[in-house]
């Protein structure tokens, strides 16, 4: 039987500014594993939404642990998945890959196209500088460097950025976002 694992206190705002209350739910499957999903109740009393399965865990304890670790950014993504469910292709045979492996990394290409960022610092900053600091502090230095490079938050050479410690990188990101964020954003 399904149960609510965590009810989140902060509302989740959808792409059209609609506000939702969110909760993480889970249930034990026939094979003994637990699956988890998210449910969203519109503040205006509309029809509730649910995401597809977000996780599969070995037991209830691990499902609860998963639910307690979800961030606001994750909830926004899950709401987007609930609003725009994926449609499975009816293809009978899976397509064949065109290559036997990934492309080799060439330094010049890596410099021209910096790695993707795991977090949008401007989106998190809109929810508060303290939240941005907390989320940045949880990341490894190479993730922080990727954020700096992806959002062009510094003109420092990548080698200099890679030599900086986590605290300095967090401060660099927060200061750059604070300067570039629209007025009125905390």
PDB file of N, CA and C in Angstrom, residues 59-146:
ATOM      1  N   UNK A  59      14.543  -1.011   0.259  1.00  0.00           N
ATOM      2  CA  UNK A  59      13.630  -1.162   1.387  1.00  0.00           C
ATOM      3  C   UNK A  59      13.020   0.192   1.748  1.00  0.00           C
ATOM      4  N   UNK A  60      12.083   0.185   2.713  1.00  0.00           N
ATOM      5  CA  UNK A  60      11.385   1.406   3.109  1.00  0.00           C
ATOM      6  C   UNK A  60      12.354   2.425   3.717  1.00  0.00           C
ATOM      7  N   UNK A  61      13.295   1.964   4.511  1.00  0.00           N
ATOM      8  CA  UNK A  61      14.254   2.872   5.148  1.00  0.00           C
ATOM      9  C   UNK A  61      15.026   3.663   4.098  1.00  0.00           C
ATOM     10  N   UNK A  62      15.481   2.986   3.052  1.00  0.00           N
ATOM     11  CA  UNK A  62      16.223   3.668   1.991  1.00  0.00           C
ATOM     12  C   UNK A  62      15.316   4.584   1.173  1.00  0.00           C
ATOM     13  N   UNK A  63      14.064   4.193   0.981  1.00  0.00           N
ATOM     14  CA  UNK A  63      13.108   5.062   0.276  1.00  0.00           C
ATOM     15  C   UNK A  63      12.869   6.334   1.093  1.00  0.00           C
ATOM     16  N   UNK A  64      12.747   6.198   2.399  1.00  0.00           N
ATOM     17  CA  UNK A  64      12.561   7.359   3.266  1.00  0.00           C
ATOM     18  C   UNK A  64      13.797   8.255   3.235  1.00  0.00           C
ATOM     19  N   UNK A  65      14.972   7.650   3.241  1.00  0.00           N
ATOM     20  CA  UNK A  65      16.218   8.414   3.152  1.00  0.00           C
ATOM     21  C   UNK A  65      16.266   9.209   1.850  1.00  0.00           C
ATOM     22  N   UNK A  66      15.892   8.564   0.739  1.00  0.00           N
ATOM     23  CA  UNK A  66      15.824   9.253  -0.559  1.00  0.00           C
ATOM     24  C   UNK A  66      14.904  10.468  -0.463  1.00  0.00           C
ATOM     25  N   UNK A  67      13.724  10.264   0.098  1.00  0.00           N
ATOM     26  CA  UNK A  67      12.723  11.334   0.157  1.00  0.00           C
ATOM     27  C   UNK A  67      13.197  12.508   1.010  1.00  0.00           C
ATOM     28  N   UNK A  68      13.891  12.233   2.106  1.00  0.00           N
ATOM     29  CA  UNK A  68      14.330  13.321   2.984  1.00  0.00           C
ATOM     30  C   UNK A  68      15.479  14.132   2.388  1.00  0.00           C
ATOM     31  N   UNK A  69      16.137  13.604   1.362  1.00  0.00           N
ATOM     32  CA  UNK A  69      17.262  14.311   0.747  1.00  0.00           C
ATOM     33  C   UNK A  69      16.891  15.141  -0.471  1.00  0.00           C
ATOM     34  N   UNK A  70      15.632  15.179  -0.827  1.00  0.00           N
ATOM     35  CA  UNK A  70      15.233  15.907  -2.039  1.00  0.00           C
ATOM     36  C   UNK A  70      15.312  17.417  -1.823  1.00  0.00           C
ATOM     37  N   UNK A  71      15.816  18.119  -2.830  1.00  0.00           N
ATOM     38  CA  UNK A  71      15.965  19.569  -2.761  1.00  0.00           C
ATOM     39  C   UNK A  71      14.836  20.246  -3.533  1.00  0.00           C
ATOM     40  N   UNK A  72      14.721  21.537  -3.339  1.00  0.00           N
ATOM     41  CA  UNK A  72      13.733  22.320  -4.077  1.00  0.00           C
ATOM     42  C   UNK A  72      13.946  22.233  -5.579  1.00  0.00           C
ATOM     43  N   UNK A  73      15.189  22.241  -5.998  1.00  0.00           N
ATOM     44  CA  UNK A  73      15.494  22.148  -7.432  1.00  0.00           C
ATOM     45  C   UNK A  73      15.033  20.795  -7.976  1.00  0.00           C
ATOM     46  N   UNK A  74      15.243  19.730  -7.214  1.00  0.00           N
ATOM     47  CA  UNK A  74      14.784  18.406  -7.643  1.00  0.00           C
ATOM     48  C   UNK A  74      13.264  18.391  -7.763  1.00  0.00           C
ATOM     49  N   UNK A  75      12.577  18.987  -6.780  1.00  0.00           N
ATOM     50  CA  UNK A  75      11.118  19.017  -6.811  1.00  0.00           C
ATOM     51  C   UNK A  75      10.609  19.782  -8.030  1.00  0.00           C
ATOM     52  N   UNK A  76      11.290  20.874  -8.399  1.00  0.00           N
ATOM     53  CA  UNK A  76      10.898  21.619  -9.599  1.00  0.00           C
ATOM     54  C   UNK A  76      11.009  20.730 -10.837  1.00  0.00           C
ATOM     55  N   UNK A  77      12.079  19.960 -10.934  1.00  0.00           N
ATOM     56  CA  UNK A  77      12.249  19.049 -12.065  1.00  0.00           C
ATOM     57  C   UNK A  77      11.182  17.965 -12.082  1.00  0.00           C
ATOM     58  N   UNK A  78      10.854  17.427 -10.916  1.00  0.00           N
ATOM     59  CA  UNK A  78       9.823  16.395 -10.830  1.00  0.00           C
ATOM     60  C   UNK A  78       8.451  16.969 -11.211  1.00  0.00           C
ATOM     61  N   UNK A  79       8.186  18.217 -10.809  1.00  0.00           N
ATOM     62  CA  UNK A  79       6.933  18.857 -11.207  1.00  0.00           C
ATOM     63  C   UNK A  79       6.882  19.002 -12.718  1.00  0.00           C
ATOM     64  N   UNK A  80       8.000  19.390 -13.315  1.00  0.00           N
ATOM     65  CA  UNK A  80       8.051  19.506 -14.770  1.00  0.00           C
ATOM     66  C   UNK A  80       7.787  18.145 -15.427  1.00  0.00           C
ATOM     67  N   UNK A  81       8.339  17.065 -14.863  1.00  0.00           N
ATOM     68  CA  UNK A  81       8.092  15.731 -15.410  1.00  0.00           C
ATOM     69  C   UNK A  81       6.623  15.340 -15.252  1.00  0.00           C
ATOM     70  N   UNK A  82       5.995  15.760 -14.151  1.00  0.00           N
ATOM     71  CA  UNK A  82       4.579  15.455 -13.935  1.00  0.00           C
ATOM     72  C   UNK A  82       3.693  16.245 -14.904  1.00  0.00           C
ATOM     73  N   UNK A  83       4.091  17.479 -15.192  1.00  0.00           N
ATOM     74  CA  UNK A  83       3.317  18.315 -16.107  1.00  0.00           C
ATOM     75  C   UNK A  83       3.496  17.889 -17.562  1.00  0.00           C
ATOM     76  N   UNK A  84       4.684  17.374 -17.897  1.00  0.00           N
ATOM     77  CA  UNK A  84       4.991  16.973 -19.278  1.00  0.00           C
ATOM     78  C   UNK A  84       5.503  15.534 -19.291  1.00  0.00           C
ATOM     79  N   UNK A  85       4.585  14.576 -19.118  1.00  0.00           N
ATOM     80  CA  UNK A  85       5.030  13.179 -19.063  1.00  0.00           C
ATOM     81  C   UNK A  85       5.687  12.740 -20.367  1.00  0.00           C
ATOM     82  N   UNK A  86       6.694  11.906 -20.222  1.00  0.00           N
ATOM     83  CA  UNK A  86       7.397  11.369 -21.387  1.00  0.00           C
ATOM     84  C   UNK A  86       6.478  10.388 -22.108  1.00  0.00           C
ATOM     85  N   UNK A  87       6.571  10.381 -23.422  1.00  0.00           N
ATOM     86  CA  UNK A  87       5.788   9.458 -24.232  1.00  0.00           C
ATOM     87  C   UNK A  87       6.754   8.422 -24.790  1.00  0.00           C
ATOM     88  N   UNK A  88       6.472   7.165 -24.532  1.00  0.00           N
ATOM     89  CA  UNK A  88       7.355   6.111 -25.015  1.00  0.00           C
ATOM     90  C   UNK A  88       7.123   5.865 -26.495  1.00  0.00           C
ATOM     91  N   UNK A  89       8.196   5.644 -27.172  1.00  0.00           N
ATOM     92  CA  UNK A  89       8.153   5.343 -28.600  1.00  0.00           C
ATOM     93  C   UNK A  89       7.637   3.927 -28.790  1.00  0.00           C
ATOM     94  N   UNK A  90       6.918   3.718 -29.870  1.00  0.00           N
ATOM     95  CA  UNK A  90       6.395   2.401 -30.161  1.00  0.00           C
ATOM     96  C   UNK A  90       7.360   1.575 -30.992  1.00  0.00           C
ATOM     97  N   UNK A  91       8.628   1.973 -31.045  1.00  0.00           N
ATOM     98  CA  UNK A  91       9.615   1.266 -31.863  1.00  0.00           C
ATOM     99  C   UNK A  91       9.742  -0.182 -31.401  1.00  0.00           C
ATOM    100  N   UNK A  92       9.735  -1.101 -32.358  1.00  0.00           N
ATOM    101  CA  UNK A  92       9.827  -2.516 -32.045  1.00  0.00           C
ATOM    102  C   UNK A  92      11.267  -2.900 -31.734  1.00  0.00           C
ATOM    103  N   UNK A  93      12.197  -2.475 -32.584  1.00  0.00           N
ATOM    104  CA  UNK A  93      13.600  -2.794 -32.388  1.00  0.00           C
ATOM    105  C   UNK A  93      14.366  -1.562 -31.934  1.00  0.00           C
ATOM    106  N   UNK A  94      15.230  -1.719 -30.920  1.00  0.00           N
ATOM    107  CA  UNK A  94      16.032  -0.552 -30.525  1.00  0.00           C
ATOM    108  C   UNK A  94      17.005  -0.201 -31.653  1.00  0.00           C
ATOM    109  N   UNK A  95      17.256   1.081 -31.857  1.00  0.00           N
ATOM    110  CA  UNK A  95      18.178   1.481 -32.925  1.00  0.00           C
ATOM    111  C   UNK A  95      19.606   1.055 -32.588  1.00  0.00           C
ATOM    112  N   UNK A  96      20.400   0.892 -33.612  1.00  0.00           N
ATOM    113  CA  UNK A  96      21.809   0.538 -33.448  1.00  0.00           C
ATOM    114  C   UNK A  96      22.623   1.816 -33.263  1.00  0.00           C
ATOM    115  N   UNK A  97      23.626   1.806 -32.362  1.00  0.00           N
ATOM    116  CA  UNK A  97      24.473   2.993 -32.233  1.00  0.00           C
ATOM    117  C   UNK A  97      25.330   3.171 -33.482  1.00  0.00           C
ATOM    118  N   UNK A  98      25.705   4.397 -33.755  1.00  0.00           N
ATOM    119  CA  UNK A  98      26.528   4.685 -34.920  1.00  0.00           C
ATOM    120  C   UNK A  98      28.011   4.490 -34.624  1.00  0.00           C
ATOM    121  N   UNK A  99      28.389   4.499 -33.334  1.00  0.00           N
ATOM    122  CA  UNK A  99      29.785   4.368 -32.940  1.00  0.00           C
ATOM    123  C   UNK A  99      29.916   3.280 -31.888  1.00  0.00           C
ATOM    124  N   UNK A 100      31.140   2.781 -31.721  1.00  0.00           N
ATOM    125  CA  UNK A 100      31.408   1.749 -30.719  1.00  0.00           C
ATOM    126  C   UNK A 100      31.718   2.327 -29.340  1.00  0.00           C
ATOM    127  N   UNK A 101      31.865   3.636 -29.237  1.00  0.00           N
ATOM    128  CA  UNK A 101      32.185   4.256 -27.959  1.00  0.00           C
ATOM    129  C   UNK A 101      32.074   5.760 -28.049  1.00  0.00           C
ATOM    130  N   UNK A 102      32.279   6.437 -26.920  1.00  0.00           N
ATOM    131  CA  UNK A 102      32.178   7.899 -26.911  1.00  0.00           C
ATOM    132  C   UNK A 102      33.370   8.543 -27.616  1.00  0.00           C
ATOM    133  N   UNK A 103      33.193   9.805 -27.973  1.00  0.00           N
ATOM    134  CA  UNK A 103      34.277  10.563 -28.608  1.00  0.00           C
ATOM    135  C   UNK A 103      35.389  10.798 -27.601  1.00  0.00           C
ATOM    136  N   UNK A 104      36.612  10.874 -28.114  1.00  0.00           N
ATOM    137  CA  UNK A 104      37.755  11.172 -27.259  1.00  0.00           C
ATOM    138  C   UNK A 104      37.730  12.652 -26.898  1.00  0.00           C
ATOM    139  N   UNK A 105      38.153  12.968 -25.691  1.00  0.00           N
ATOM    140  CA  UNK A 105      38.208  14.357 -25.251  1.00  0.00           C
ATOM    141  C   UNK A 105      39.503  14.976 -25.747  1.00  0.00           C
ATOM    142  N   UNK A 106      39.371  16.115 -26.411  1.00  0.00           N
ATOM    143  CA  UNK A 106      40.519  16.872 -26.891  1.00  0.00           C
ATOM    144  C   UNK A 106      40.524  18.171 -26.090  1.00  0.00           C
ATOM    145  N   UNK A 107      41.675  18.537 -25.529  1.00  0.00           N
ATOM    146  CA  UNK A 107      41.749  19.706 -24.655  1.00  0.00           C
ATOM    147  C   UNK A 107      41.164  20.956 -25.276  1.00  0.00           C
ATOM    148  N   UNK A 108      41.440  21.225 -26.553  1.00  0.00           N
ATOM    149  CA  UNK A 108      40.921  22.431 -27.179  1.00  0.00           C
ATOM    150  C   UNK A 108      39.394  22.423 -27.225  1.00  0.00           C
ATOM    151  N   UNK A 109      38.815  21.269 -27.486  1.00  0.00           N
ATOM    152  CA  UNK A 109      37.361  21.165 -27.531  1.00  0.00           C
ATOM    153  C   UNK A 109      36.788  21.354 -26.134  1.00  0.00           C
ATOM    154  N   UNK A 110      37.429  20.762 -25.135  1.00  0.00           N
ATOM    155  CA  UNK A 110      36.947  20.901 -23.763  1.00  0.00           C
ATOM    156  C   UNK A 110      36.983  22.356 -23.328  1.00  0.00           C
ATOM    157  N   UNK A 111      37.994  23.106 -23.749  1.00  0.00           N
ATOM    158  CA  UNK A 111      38.069  24.518 -23.393  1.00  0.00           C
ATOM    159  C   UNK A 111      36.986  25.322 -24.106  1.00  0.00           C
ATOM    160  N   UNK A 112      36.711  24.977 -25.356  1.00  0.00           N
ATOM    161  CA  UNK A 112      35.722  25.730 -26.123  1.00  0.00           C
ATOM    162  C   UNK A 112      34.301  25.448 -25.645  1.00  0.00           C
ATOM    163  N   UNK A 113      34.063  24.261 -25.118  1.00  0.00           N
ATOM    164  CA  UNK A 113      32.730  23.875 -24.664  1.00  0.00           C
ATOM    165  C   UNK A 113      32.829  23.361 -23.233  1.00  0.00           C
ATOM    166  N   UNK A 114      32.715  24.240 -22.237  1.00  0.00           N
ATOM    167  CA  UNK A 114      32.887  23.802 -20.849  1.00  0.00           C
ATOM    168  C   UNK A 114      31.833  22.769 -20.452  1.00  0.00           C
ATOM    169  N   UNK A 115      32.181  21.970 -19.467  1.00  0.00           N
ATOM    170  CA  UNK A 115      31.293  20.919 -18.980  1.00  0.00           C
ATOM    171  C   UNK A 115      29.990  21.512 -18.456  1.00  0.00           C
ATOM    172  N   UNK A 116      28.964  20.700 -18.491  1.00  0.00           N
ATOM    173  CA  UNK A 116      27.669  21.138 -18.003  1.00  0.00           C
ATOM    174  C   UNK A 116      27.709  21.357 -16.494  1.00  0.00           C
ATOM    175  N   UNK A 117      26.839  22.220 -16.054  1.00  0.00           N
ATOM    176  CA  UNK A 117      26.721  22.525 -14.639  1.00  0.00           C
ATOM    177  C   UNK A 117      25.640  21.646 -14.020  1.00  0.00           C
ATOM    178  N   UNK A 118      25.858  21.182 -12.782  1.00  0.00           N
ATOM    179  CA  UNK A 118      24.862  20.370 -12.094  1.00  0.00           C
ATOM    180  C   UNK A 118      23.824  21.223 -11.385  1.00  0.00           C
ATOM    181  N   UNK A 119      24.021  22.534 -11.386  1.00  0.00           N
ATOM    182  CA  UNK A 119      23.131  23.410 -10.640  1.00  0.00           C
ATOM    183  C   UNK A 119      23.114  24.780 -11.304  1.00  0.00           C
ATOM    184  N   UNK A 120      21.957  25.396 -11.370  1.00  0.00           N
ATOM    185  CA  UNK A 120      21.830  26.757 -11.878  1.00  0.00           C
ATOM    186  C   UNK A 120      21.897  27.692 -10.672  1.00  0.00           C
ATOM    187  N   UNK A 121      23.002  28.394 -10.482  1.00  0.00           N
ATOM    188  CA  UNK A 121      23.137  29.206  -9.271  1.00  0.00           C
ATOM    189  C   UNK A 121      22.141  30.362  -9.224  1.00  0.00           C
ATOM    190  N   UNK A 122      21.713  30.856 -10.364  1.00  0.00           N
ATOM    191  CA  UNK A 122      20.767  31.968 -10.387  1.00  0.00           C
ATOM    192  C   UNK A 122      19.382  31.511  -9.941  1.00  0.00           C
ATOM    193  N   UNK A 123      18.985  30.316 -10.363  1.00  0.00           N
ATOM    194  CA  UNK A 123      17.699  29.769  -9.957  1.00  0.00           C
ATOM    195  C   UNK A 123      17.663  29.540  -8.448  1.00  0.00           C
ATOM    196  N   UNK A 124      18.735  28.969  -7.911  1.00  0.00           N
ATOM    197  CA  UNK A 124      18.778  28.706  -6.468  1.00  0.00           C
ATOM    198  C   UNK A 124      18.866  30.019  -5.695  1.00  0.00           C
ATOM    199  N   UNK A 125      19.615  30.989  -6.211  1.00  0.00           N
ATOM    200  CA  UNK A 125      19.779  32.274  -5.526  1.00  0.00           C
ATOM    201  C   UNK A 125      18.433  32.994  -5.363  1.00  0.00           C
ATOM    202  N   UNK A 126      17.533  32.787  -6.348  1.00  0.00           N
ATOM    203  CA  UNK A 126      16.203  33.411  -6.241  1.00  0.00           C
ATOM    204  C   UNK A 126      15.468  32.927  -5.007  1.00  0.00           C
ATOM    205  N   UNK A 127      15.833  31.755  -4.508  1.00  0.00           N
ATOM    206  CA  UNK A 127      15.195  31.199  -3.317  1.00  0.00           C
ATOM    207  C   UNK A 127      15.941  31.604  -2.041  1.00  0.00           C
ATOM    208  N   UNK A 128      17.074  32.265  -2.216  1.00  0.00           N
ATOM    209  CA  UNK A 128      17.815  32.748  -1.061  1.00  0.00           C
ATOM    210  C   UNK A 128      19.297  32.446  -1.147  1.00  0.00           C
ATOM    211  N   UNK A 129      20.093  33.415  -0.699  1.00  0.00           N
ATOM    212  CA  UNK A 129      21.547  33.234  -0.740  1.00  0.00           C
ATOM    213  C   UNK A 129      21.988  32.097   0.159  1.00  0.00           C
ATOM    214  N   UNK A 130      21.346  31.942   1.311  1.00  0.00           N
ATOM    215  CA  UNK A 130      21.736  30.876   2.236  1.00  0.00           C
ATOM    216  C   UNK A 130      21.523  29.506   1.600  1.00  0.00           C
ATOM    217  N   UNK A 131      20.403  29.337   0.887  1.00  0.00           N
ATOM    218  CA  UNK A 131      20.154  28.066   0.210  1.00  0.00           C
ATOM    219  C   UNK A 131      21.218  27.817  -0.860  1.00  0.00           C
ATOM    220  N   UNK A 132      21.592  28.857  -1.607  1.00  0.00           N
ATOM    221  CA  UNK A 132      22.644  28.702  -2.604  1.00  0.00           C
ATOM    222  C   UNK A 132      23.940  28.256  -1.935  1.00  0.00           C
ATOM    223  N   UNK A 133      24.291  28.903  -0.829  1.00  0.00           N
ATOM    224  CA  UNK A 133      25.522  28.524  -0.123  1.00  0.00           C
ATOM    225  C   UNK A 133      25.475  27.062   0.336  1.00  0.00           C
ATOM    226  N   UNK A 134      24.333  26.627   0.860  1.00  0.00           N
ATOM    227  CA  UNK A 134      24.199  25.247   1.331  1.00  0.00           C
ATOM    228  C   UNK A 134      24.364  24.263   0.177  1.00  0.00           C
ATOM    229  N   UNK A 135      23.707  24.551  -0.941  1.00  0.00           N
ATOM    230  CA  UNK A 135      23.775  23.611  -2.064  1.00  0.00           C
ATOM    231  C   UNK A 135      25.170  23.594  -2.686  1.00  0.00           C
ATOM    232  N   UNK A 136      25.815  24.748  -2.766  1.00  0.00           N
ATOM    233  CA  UNK A 136      27.172  24.787  -3.301  1.00  0.00           C
ATOM    234  C   UNK A 136      28.144  24.044  -2.385  1.00  0.00           C
ATOM    235  N   UNK A 137      27.957  24.186  -1.067  1.00  0.00           N
ATOM    236  CA  UNK A 137      28.858  23.540  -0.109  1.00  0.00           C
ATOM    237  C   UNK A 137      28.786  22.017  -0.203  1.00  0.00           C
ATOM    238  N   UNK A 138      27.699  21.499  -0.744  1.00  0.00           N
ATOM    239  CA  UNK A 138      27.541  20.048  -0.859  1.00  0.00           C
ATOM    240  C   UNK A 138      28.216  19.488  -2.114  1.00  0.00           C
ATOM    241  N   UNK A 139      28.714  20.355  -2.973  1.00  0.00           N
ATOM    242  CA  UNK A 139      29.300  19.910  -4.240  1.00  0.00           C
ATOM    243  C   UNK A 139      30.819  19.770  -4.150  1.00  0.00           C
ATOM    244  N   UNK A 140      31.365  18.953  -5.001  1.00  0.00           N
ATOM    245  CA  UNK A 140      32.817  18.795  -5.070  1.00  0.00           C
ATOM    246  C   UNK A 140      33.427  19.989  -5.804  1.00  0.00           C
ATOM    247  N   UNK A 141      34.724  20.215  -5.614  1.00  0.00           N
ATOM    248  CA  UNK A 141      35.367  21.360  -6.278  1.00  0.00           C
ATOM    249  C   UNK A 141      35.215  21.340  -7.799  1.00  0.00           C
ATOM    250  N   UNK A 142      35.294  20.179  -8.424  1.00  0.00           N
ATOM    251  CA  UNK A 142      35.189  20.170  -9.887  1.00  0.00           C
ATOM    252  C   UNK A 142      33.789  20.545 -10.345  1.00  0.00           C
ATOM    253  N   UNK A 143      32.737  20.229  -9.550  1.00  0.00           N
ATOM    254  CA  UNK A 143      31.389  20.696  -9.883  1.00  0.00           C
ATOM    255  C   UNK A 143      31.331  22.226  -9.774  1.00  0.00           C
ATOM    256  N   UNK A 144      31.968  22.756  -8.741  1.00  0.00           N
ATOM    257  CA  UNK A 144      31.965  24.209  -8.551  1.00  0.00           C
ATOM    258  C   UNK A 144      32.675  24.910  -9.706  1.00  0.00           C
ATOM    259  N   UNK A 145      33.787  24.350 -10.153  1.00  0.00           N
ATOM    260  CA  UNK A 145      34.506  24.926 -11.301  1.00  0.00           C
ATOM    261  C   UNK A 145      33.622  24.866 -12.542  1.00  0.00           C
ATOM    262  N   UNK A 146      32.916  23.762 -12.740  1.00  0.00           N
ATOM    263  CA  UNK A 146      32.008  23.662 -13.892  1.00  0.00           C
ATOM    264  C   UNK A 146      30.914  24.721 -13.838  1.00  0.00           C
TER     265      UNK A 146
END
